[in-house]
PDB file of N, CA and C in Angstrom:
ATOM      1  N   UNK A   1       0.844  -1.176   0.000  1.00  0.00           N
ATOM      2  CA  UNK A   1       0.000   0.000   0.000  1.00  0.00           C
ATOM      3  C   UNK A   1       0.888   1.238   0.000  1.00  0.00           C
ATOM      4  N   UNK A   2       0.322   2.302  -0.829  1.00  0.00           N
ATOM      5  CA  UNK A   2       1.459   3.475  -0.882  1.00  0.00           C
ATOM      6  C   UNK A   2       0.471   4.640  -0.600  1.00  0.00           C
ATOM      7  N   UNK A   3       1.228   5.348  -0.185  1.00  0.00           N
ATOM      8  CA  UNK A   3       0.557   6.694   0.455  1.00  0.00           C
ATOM      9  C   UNK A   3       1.123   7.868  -0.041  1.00  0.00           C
ATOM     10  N   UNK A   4      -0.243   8.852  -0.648  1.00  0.00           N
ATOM     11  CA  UNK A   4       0.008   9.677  -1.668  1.00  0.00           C
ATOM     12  C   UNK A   4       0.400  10.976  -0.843  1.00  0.00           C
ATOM     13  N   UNK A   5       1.104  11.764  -0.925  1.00  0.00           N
ATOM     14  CA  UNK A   5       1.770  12.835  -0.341  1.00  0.00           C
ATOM     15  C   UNK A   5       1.266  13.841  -1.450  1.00  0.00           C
ATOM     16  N   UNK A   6       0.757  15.181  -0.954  1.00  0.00           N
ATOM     17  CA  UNK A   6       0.373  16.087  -1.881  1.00  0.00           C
ATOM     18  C   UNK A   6       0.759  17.309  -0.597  1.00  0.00           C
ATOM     19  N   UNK A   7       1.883  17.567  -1.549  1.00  0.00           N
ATOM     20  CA  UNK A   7       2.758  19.072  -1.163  1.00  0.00           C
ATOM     21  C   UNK A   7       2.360  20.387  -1.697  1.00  0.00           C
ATOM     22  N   UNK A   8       2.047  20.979  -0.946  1.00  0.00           N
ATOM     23  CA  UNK A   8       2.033  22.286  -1.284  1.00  0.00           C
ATOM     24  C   UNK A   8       2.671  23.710  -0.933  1.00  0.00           C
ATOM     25  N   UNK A   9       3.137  24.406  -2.037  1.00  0.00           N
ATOM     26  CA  UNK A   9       3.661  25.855  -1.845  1.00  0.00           C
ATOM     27  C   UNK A   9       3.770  26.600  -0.148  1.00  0.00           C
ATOM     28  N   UNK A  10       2.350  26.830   0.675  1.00  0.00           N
ATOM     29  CA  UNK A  10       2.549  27.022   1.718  1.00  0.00           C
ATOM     30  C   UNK A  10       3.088  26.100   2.396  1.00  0.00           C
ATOM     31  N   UNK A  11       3.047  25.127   2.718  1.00  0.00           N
ATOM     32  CA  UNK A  11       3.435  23.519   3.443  1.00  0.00           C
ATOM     33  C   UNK A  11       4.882  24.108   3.369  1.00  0.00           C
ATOM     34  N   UNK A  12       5.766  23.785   1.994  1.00  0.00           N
ATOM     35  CA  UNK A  12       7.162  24.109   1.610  1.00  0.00           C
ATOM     36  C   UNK A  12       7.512  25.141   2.472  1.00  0.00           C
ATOM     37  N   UNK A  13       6.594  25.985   2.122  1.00  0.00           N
ATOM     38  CA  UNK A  13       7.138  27.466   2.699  1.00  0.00           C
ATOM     39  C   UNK A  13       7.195  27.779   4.356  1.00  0.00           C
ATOM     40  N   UNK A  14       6.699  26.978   4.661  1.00  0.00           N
ATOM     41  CA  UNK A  14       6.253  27.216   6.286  1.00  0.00           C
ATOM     42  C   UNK A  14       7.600  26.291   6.925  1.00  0.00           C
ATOM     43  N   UNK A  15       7.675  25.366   5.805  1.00  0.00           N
ATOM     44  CA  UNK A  15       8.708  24.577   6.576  1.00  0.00           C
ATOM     45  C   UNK A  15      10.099  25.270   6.502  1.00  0.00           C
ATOM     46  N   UNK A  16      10.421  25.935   5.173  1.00  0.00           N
ATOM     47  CA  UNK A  16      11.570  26.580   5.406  1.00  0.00           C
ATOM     48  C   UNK A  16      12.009  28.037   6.182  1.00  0.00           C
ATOM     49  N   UNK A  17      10.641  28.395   6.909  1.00  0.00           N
ATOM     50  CA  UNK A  17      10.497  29.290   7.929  1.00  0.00           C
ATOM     51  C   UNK A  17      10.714  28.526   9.227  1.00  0.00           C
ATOM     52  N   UNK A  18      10.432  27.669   9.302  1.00  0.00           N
ATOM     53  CA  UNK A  18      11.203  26.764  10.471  1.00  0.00           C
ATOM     54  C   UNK A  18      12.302  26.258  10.449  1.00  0.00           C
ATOM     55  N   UNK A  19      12.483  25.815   9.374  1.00  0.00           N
ATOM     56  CA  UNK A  19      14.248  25.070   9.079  1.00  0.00           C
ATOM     57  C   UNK A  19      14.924  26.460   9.336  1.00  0.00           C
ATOM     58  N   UNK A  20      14.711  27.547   8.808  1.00  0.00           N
ATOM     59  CA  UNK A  20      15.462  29.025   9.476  1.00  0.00           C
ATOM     60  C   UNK A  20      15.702  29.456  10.418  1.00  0.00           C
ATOM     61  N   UNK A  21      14.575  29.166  11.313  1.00  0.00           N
ATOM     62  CA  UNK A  21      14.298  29.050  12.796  1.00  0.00           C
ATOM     63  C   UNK A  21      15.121  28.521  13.546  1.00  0.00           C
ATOM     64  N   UNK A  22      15.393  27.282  13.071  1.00  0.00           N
ATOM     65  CA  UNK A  22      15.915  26.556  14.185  1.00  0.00           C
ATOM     66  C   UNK A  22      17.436  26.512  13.661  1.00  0.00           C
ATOM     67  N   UNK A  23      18.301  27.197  12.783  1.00  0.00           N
ATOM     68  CA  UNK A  23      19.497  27.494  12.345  1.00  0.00           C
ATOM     69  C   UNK A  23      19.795  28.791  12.131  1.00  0.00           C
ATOM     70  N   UNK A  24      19.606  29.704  13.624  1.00  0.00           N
ATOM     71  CA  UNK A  24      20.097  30.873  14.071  1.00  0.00           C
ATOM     72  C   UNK A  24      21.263  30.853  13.902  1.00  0.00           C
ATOM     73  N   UNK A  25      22.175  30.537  13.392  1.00  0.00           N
ATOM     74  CA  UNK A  25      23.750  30.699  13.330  1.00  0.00           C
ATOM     75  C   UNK A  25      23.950  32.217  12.906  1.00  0.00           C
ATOM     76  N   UNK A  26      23.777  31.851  11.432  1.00  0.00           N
ATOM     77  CA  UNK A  26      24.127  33.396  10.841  1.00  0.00           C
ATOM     78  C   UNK A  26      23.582  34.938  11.176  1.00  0.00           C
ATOM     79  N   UNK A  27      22.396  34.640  11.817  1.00  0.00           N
ATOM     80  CA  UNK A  27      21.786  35.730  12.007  1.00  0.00           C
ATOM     81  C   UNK A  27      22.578  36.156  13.146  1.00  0.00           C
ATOM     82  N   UNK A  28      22.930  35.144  14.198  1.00  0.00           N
ATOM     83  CA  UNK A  28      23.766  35.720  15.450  1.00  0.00           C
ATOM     84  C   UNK A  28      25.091  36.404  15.202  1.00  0.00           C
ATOM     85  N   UNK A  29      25.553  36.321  13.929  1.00  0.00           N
ATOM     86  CA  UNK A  29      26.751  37.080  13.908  1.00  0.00           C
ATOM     87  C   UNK A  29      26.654  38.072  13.481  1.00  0.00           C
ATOM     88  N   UNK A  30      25.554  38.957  13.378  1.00  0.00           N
ATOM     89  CA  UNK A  30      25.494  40.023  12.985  1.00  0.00           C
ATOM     90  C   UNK A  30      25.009  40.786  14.051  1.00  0.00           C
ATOM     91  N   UNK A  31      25.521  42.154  14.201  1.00  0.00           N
ATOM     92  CA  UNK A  31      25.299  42.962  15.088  1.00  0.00           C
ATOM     93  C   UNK A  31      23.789  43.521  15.018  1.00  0.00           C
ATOM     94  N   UNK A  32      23.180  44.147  16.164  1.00  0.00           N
ATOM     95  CA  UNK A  32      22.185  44.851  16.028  1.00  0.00           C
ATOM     96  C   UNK A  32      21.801  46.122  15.299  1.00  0.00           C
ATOM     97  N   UNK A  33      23.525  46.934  15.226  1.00  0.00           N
ATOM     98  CA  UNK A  33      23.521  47.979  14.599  1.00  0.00           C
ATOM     99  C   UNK A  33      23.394  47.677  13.114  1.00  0.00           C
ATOM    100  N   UNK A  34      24.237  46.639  12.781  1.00  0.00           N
ATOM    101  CA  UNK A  34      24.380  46.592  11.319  1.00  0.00           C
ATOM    102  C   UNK A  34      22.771  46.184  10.446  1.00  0.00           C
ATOM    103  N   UNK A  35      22.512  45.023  11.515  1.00  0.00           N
ATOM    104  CA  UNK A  35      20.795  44.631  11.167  1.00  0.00           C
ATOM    105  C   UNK A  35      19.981  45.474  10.681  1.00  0.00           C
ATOM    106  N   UNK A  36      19.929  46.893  11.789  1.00  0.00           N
ATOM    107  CA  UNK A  36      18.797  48.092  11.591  1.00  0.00           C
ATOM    108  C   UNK A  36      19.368  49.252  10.711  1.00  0.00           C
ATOM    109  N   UNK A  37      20.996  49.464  10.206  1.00  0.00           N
ATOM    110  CA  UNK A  37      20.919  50.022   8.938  1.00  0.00           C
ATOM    111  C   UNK A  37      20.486  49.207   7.833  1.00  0.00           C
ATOM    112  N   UNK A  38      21.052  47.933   7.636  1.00  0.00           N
ATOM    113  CA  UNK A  38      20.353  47.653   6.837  1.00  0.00           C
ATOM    114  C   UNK A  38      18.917  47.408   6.601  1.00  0.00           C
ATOM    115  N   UNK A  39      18.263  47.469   7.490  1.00  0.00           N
ATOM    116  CA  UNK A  39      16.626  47.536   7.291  1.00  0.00           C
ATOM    117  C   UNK A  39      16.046  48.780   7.388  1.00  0.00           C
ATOM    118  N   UNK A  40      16.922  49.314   7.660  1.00  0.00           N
ATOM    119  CA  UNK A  40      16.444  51.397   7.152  1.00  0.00           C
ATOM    120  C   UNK A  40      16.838  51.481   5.885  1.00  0.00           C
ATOM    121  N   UNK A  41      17.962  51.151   5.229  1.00  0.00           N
ATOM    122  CA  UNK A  41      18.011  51.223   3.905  1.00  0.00           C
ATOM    123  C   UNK A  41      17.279  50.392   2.494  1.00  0.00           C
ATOM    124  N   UNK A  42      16.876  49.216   3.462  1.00  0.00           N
ATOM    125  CA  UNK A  42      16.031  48.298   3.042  1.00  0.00           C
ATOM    126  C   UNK A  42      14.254  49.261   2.567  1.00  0.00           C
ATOM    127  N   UNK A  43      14.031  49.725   3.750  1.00  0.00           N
ATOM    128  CA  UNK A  43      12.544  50.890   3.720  1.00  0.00           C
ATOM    129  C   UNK A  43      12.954  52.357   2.744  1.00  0.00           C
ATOM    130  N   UNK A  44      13.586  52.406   3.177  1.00  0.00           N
ATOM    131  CA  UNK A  44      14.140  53.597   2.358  1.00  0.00           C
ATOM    132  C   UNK A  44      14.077  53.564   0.460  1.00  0.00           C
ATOM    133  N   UNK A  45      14.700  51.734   0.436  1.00  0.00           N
ATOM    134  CA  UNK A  45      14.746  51.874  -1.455  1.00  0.00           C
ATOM    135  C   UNK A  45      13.093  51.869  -1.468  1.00  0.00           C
ATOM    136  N   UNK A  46      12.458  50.992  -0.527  1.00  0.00           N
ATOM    137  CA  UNK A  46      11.174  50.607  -0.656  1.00  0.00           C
ATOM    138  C   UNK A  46      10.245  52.134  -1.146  1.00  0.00           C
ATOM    139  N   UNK A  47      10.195  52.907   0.167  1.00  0.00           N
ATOM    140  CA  UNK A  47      10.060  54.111  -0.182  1.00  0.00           C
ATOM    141  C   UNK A  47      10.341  54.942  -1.558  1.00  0.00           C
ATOM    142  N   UNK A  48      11.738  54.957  -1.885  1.00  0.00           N
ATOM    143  CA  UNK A  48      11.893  55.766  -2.937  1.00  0.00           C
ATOM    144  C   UNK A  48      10.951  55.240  -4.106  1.00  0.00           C
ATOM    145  N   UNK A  49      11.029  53.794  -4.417  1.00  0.00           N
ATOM    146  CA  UNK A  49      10.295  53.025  -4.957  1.00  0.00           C
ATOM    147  C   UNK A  49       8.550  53.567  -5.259  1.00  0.00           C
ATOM    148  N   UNK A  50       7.817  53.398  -4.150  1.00  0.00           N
ATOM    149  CA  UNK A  50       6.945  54.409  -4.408  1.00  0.00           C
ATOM    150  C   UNK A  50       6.540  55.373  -4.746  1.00  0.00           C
ATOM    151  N   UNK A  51       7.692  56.383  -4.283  1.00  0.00           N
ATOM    152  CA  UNK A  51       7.527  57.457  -4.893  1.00  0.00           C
ATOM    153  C   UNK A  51       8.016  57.756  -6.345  1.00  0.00           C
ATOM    154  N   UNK A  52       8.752  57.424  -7.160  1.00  0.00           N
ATOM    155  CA  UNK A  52       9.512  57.006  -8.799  1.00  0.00           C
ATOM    156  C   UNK A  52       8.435  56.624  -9.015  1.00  0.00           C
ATOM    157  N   UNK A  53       8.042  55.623  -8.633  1.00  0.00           N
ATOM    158  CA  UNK A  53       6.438  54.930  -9.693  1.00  0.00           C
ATOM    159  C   UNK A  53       5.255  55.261  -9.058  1.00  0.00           C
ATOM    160  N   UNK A  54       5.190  56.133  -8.834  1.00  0.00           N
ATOM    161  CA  UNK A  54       4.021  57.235  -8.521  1.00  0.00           C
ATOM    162  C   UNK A  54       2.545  55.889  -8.132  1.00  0.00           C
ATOM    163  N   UNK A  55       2.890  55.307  -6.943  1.00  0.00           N
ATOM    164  CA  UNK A  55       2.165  53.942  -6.458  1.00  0.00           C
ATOM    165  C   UNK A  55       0.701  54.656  -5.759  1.00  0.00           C
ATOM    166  N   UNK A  56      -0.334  53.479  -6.341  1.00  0.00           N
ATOM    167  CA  UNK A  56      -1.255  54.525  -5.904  1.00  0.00           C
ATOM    168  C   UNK A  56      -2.344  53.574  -4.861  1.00  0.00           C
ATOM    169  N   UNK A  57      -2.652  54.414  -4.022  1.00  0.00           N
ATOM    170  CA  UNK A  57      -3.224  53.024  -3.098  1.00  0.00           C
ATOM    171  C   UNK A  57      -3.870  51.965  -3.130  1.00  0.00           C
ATOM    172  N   UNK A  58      -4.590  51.650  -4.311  1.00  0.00           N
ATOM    173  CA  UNK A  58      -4.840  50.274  -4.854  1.00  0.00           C
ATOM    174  C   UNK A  58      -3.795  49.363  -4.914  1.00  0.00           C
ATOM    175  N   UNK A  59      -2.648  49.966  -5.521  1.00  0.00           N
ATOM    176  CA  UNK A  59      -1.625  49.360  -5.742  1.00  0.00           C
ATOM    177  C   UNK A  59      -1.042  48.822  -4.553  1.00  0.00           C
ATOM    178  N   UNK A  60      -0.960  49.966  -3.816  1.00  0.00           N
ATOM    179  CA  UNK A  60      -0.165  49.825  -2.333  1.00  0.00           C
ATOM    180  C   UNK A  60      -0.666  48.675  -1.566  1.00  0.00           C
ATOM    181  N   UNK A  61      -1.972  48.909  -1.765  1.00  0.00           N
ATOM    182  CA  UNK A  61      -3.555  47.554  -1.131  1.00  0.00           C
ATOM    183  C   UNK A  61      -2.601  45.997  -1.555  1.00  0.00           C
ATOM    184  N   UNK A  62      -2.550  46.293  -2.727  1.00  0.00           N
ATOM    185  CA  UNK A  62      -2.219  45.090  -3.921  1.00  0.00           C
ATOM    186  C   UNK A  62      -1.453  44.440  -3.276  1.00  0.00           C
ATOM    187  N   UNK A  63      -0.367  44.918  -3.634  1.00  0.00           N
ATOM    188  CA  UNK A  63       1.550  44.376  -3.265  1.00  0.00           C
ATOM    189  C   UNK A  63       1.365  44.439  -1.722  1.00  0.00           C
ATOM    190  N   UNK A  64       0.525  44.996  -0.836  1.00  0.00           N
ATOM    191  CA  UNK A  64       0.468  44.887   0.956  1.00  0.00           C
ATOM    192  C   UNK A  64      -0.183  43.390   1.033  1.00  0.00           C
ATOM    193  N   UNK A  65      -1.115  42.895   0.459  1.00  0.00           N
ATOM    194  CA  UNK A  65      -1.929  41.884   0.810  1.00  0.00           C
ATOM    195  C   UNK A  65      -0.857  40.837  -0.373  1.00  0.00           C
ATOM    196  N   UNK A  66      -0.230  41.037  -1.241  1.00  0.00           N
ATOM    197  CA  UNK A  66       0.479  40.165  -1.532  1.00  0.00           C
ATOM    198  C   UNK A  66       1.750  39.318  -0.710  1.00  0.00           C
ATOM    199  N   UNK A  67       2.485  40.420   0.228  1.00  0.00           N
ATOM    200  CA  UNK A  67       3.545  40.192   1.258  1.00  0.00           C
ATOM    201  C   UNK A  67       2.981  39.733   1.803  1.00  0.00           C
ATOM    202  N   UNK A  68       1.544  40.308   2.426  1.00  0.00           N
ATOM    203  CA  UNK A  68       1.240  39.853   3.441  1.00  0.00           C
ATOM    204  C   UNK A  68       0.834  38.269   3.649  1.00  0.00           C
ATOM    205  N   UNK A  69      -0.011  37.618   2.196  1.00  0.00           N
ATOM    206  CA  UNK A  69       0.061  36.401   2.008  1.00  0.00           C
ATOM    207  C   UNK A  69       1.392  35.661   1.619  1.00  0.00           C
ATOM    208  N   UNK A  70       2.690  36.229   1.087  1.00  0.00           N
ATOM    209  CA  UNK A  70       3.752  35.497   1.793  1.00  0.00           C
ATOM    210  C   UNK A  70       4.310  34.985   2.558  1.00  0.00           C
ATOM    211  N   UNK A  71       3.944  35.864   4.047  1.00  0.00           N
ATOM    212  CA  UNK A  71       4.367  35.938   5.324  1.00  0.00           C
ATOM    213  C   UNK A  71       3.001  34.634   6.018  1.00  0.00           C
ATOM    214  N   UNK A  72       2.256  34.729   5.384  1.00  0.00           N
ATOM    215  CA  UNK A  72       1.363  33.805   6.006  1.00  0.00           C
ATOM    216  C   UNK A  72       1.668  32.670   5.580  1.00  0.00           C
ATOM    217  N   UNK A  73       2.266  32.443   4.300  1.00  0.00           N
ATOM    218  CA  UNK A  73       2.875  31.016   4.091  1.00  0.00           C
ATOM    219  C   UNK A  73       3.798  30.638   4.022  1.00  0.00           C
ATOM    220  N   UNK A  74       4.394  31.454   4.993  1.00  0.00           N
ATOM    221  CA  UNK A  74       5.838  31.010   5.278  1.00  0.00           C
ATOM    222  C   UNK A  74       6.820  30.972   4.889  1.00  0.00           C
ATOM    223  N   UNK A  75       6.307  31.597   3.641  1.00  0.00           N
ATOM    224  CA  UNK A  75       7.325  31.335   2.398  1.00  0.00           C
ATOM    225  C   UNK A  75       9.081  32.568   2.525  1.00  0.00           C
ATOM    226  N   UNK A  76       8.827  33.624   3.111  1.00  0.00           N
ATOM    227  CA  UNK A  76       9.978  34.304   3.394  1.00  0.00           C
ATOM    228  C   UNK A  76      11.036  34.200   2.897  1.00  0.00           C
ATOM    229  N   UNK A  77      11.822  32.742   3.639  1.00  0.00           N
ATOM    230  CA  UNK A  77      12.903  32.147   3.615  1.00  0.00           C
ATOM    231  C   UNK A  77      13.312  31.833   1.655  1.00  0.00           C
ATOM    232  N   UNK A  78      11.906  31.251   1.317  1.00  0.00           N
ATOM    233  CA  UNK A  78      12.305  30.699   0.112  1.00  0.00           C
ATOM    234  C   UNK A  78      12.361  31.973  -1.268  1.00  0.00           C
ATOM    235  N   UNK A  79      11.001  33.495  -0.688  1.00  0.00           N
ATOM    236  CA  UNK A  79      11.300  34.329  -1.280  1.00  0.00           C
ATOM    237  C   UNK A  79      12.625  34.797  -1.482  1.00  0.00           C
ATOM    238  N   UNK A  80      13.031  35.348  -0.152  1.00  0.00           N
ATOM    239  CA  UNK A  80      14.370  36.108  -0.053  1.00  0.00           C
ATOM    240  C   UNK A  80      15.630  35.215  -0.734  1.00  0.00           C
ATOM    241  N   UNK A  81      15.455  33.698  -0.717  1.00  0.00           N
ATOM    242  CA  UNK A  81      16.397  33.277  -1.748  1.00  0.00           C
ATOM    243  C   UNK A  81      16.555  32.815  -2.649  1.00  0.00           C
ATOM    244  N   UNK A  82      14.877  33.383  -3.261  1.00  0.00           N
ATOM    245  CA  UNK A  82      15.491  33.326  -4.840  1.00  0.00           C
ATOM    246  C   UNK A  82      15.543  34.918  -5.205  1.00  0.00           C
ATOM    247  N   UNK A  83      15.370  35.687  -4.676  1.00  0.00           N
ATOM    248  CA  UNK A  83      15.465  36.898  -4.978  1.00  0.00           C
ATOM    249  C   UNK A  83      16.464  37.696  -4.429  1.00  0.00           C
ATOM    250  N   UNK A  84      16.801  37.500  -3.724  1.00  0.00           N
ATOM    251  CA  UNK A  84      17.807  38.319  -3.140  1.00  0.00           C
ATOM    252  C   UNK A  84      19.249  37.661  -2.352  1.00  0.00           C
ATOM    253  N   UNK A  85      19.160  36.223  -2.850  1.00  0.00           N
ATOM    254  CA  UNK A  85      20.115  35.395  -2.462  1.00  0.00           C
ATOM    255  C   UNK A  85      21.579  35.772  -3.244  1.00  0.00           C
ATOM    256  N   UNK A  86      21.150  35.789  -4.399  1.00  0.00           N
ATOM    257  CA  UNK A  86      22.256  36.025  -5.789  1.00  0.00           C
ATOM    258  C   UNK A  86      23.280  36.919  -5.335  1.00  0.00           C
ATOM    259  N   UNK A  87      22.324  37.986  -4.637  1.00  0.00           N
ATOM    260  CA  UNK A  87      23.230  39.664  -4.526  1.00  0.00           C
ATOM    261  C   UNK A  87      24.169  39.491  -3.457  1.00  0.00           C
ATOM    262  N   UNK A  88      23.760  38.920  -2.475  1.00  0.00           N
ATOM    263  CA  UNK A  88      24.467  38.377  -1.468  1.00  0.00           C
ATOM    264  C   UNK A  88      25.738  37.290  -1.787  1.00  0.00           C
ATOM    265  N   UNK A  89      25.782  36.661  -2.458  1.00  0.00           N
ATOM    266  CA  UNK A  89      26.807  35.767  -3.244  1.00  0.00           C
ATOM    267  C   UNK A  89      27.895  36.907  -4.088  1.00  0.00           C
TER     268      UNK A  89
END
């Protein structure tokens, strides 16, 4: 008898928000200071971003409830590395 496994996108994603979780290594070597410039400069492109493409609150609605269903599936971990893994390399 075989047993059918049906994976899904959030499932994946939730798990590699835990596999992250529980392999605090890298994050501990980074300072607190360095963390919160980079996440001010992080808001900051975000910001400029909006303002260059003249974003209009539908939009803002849009791409808010889009993160926001990222973050609900856990997916984070797997966003940030396919997107922003490269730059870091």
């Amino acid at each position: 008898m075989t047993t059918e496994i049906h994976a899904t996108a959030a499932a994946s994603g939730a798990n590699a928000t835990e596999r992250f979780r529980e392999n605090k290594k890298s994050a501990a070597s980074s300072s607190q200071e360095r963390v919160s410039l980079l996440a001010s400069r992080v808001i900051k492109a975000i910001n400029d971003t909006v303002l260059e493409e003249k974003v209009t609150y539908d939009e803002y609605n849009a791409l808010k409830a889009w993160l926001i269903q990222v973050g609900e599936d856990g997916e984070w971990p797997l966003f940030l590395d396919v997107w922003v893994e490269h730059s870091v390399e």
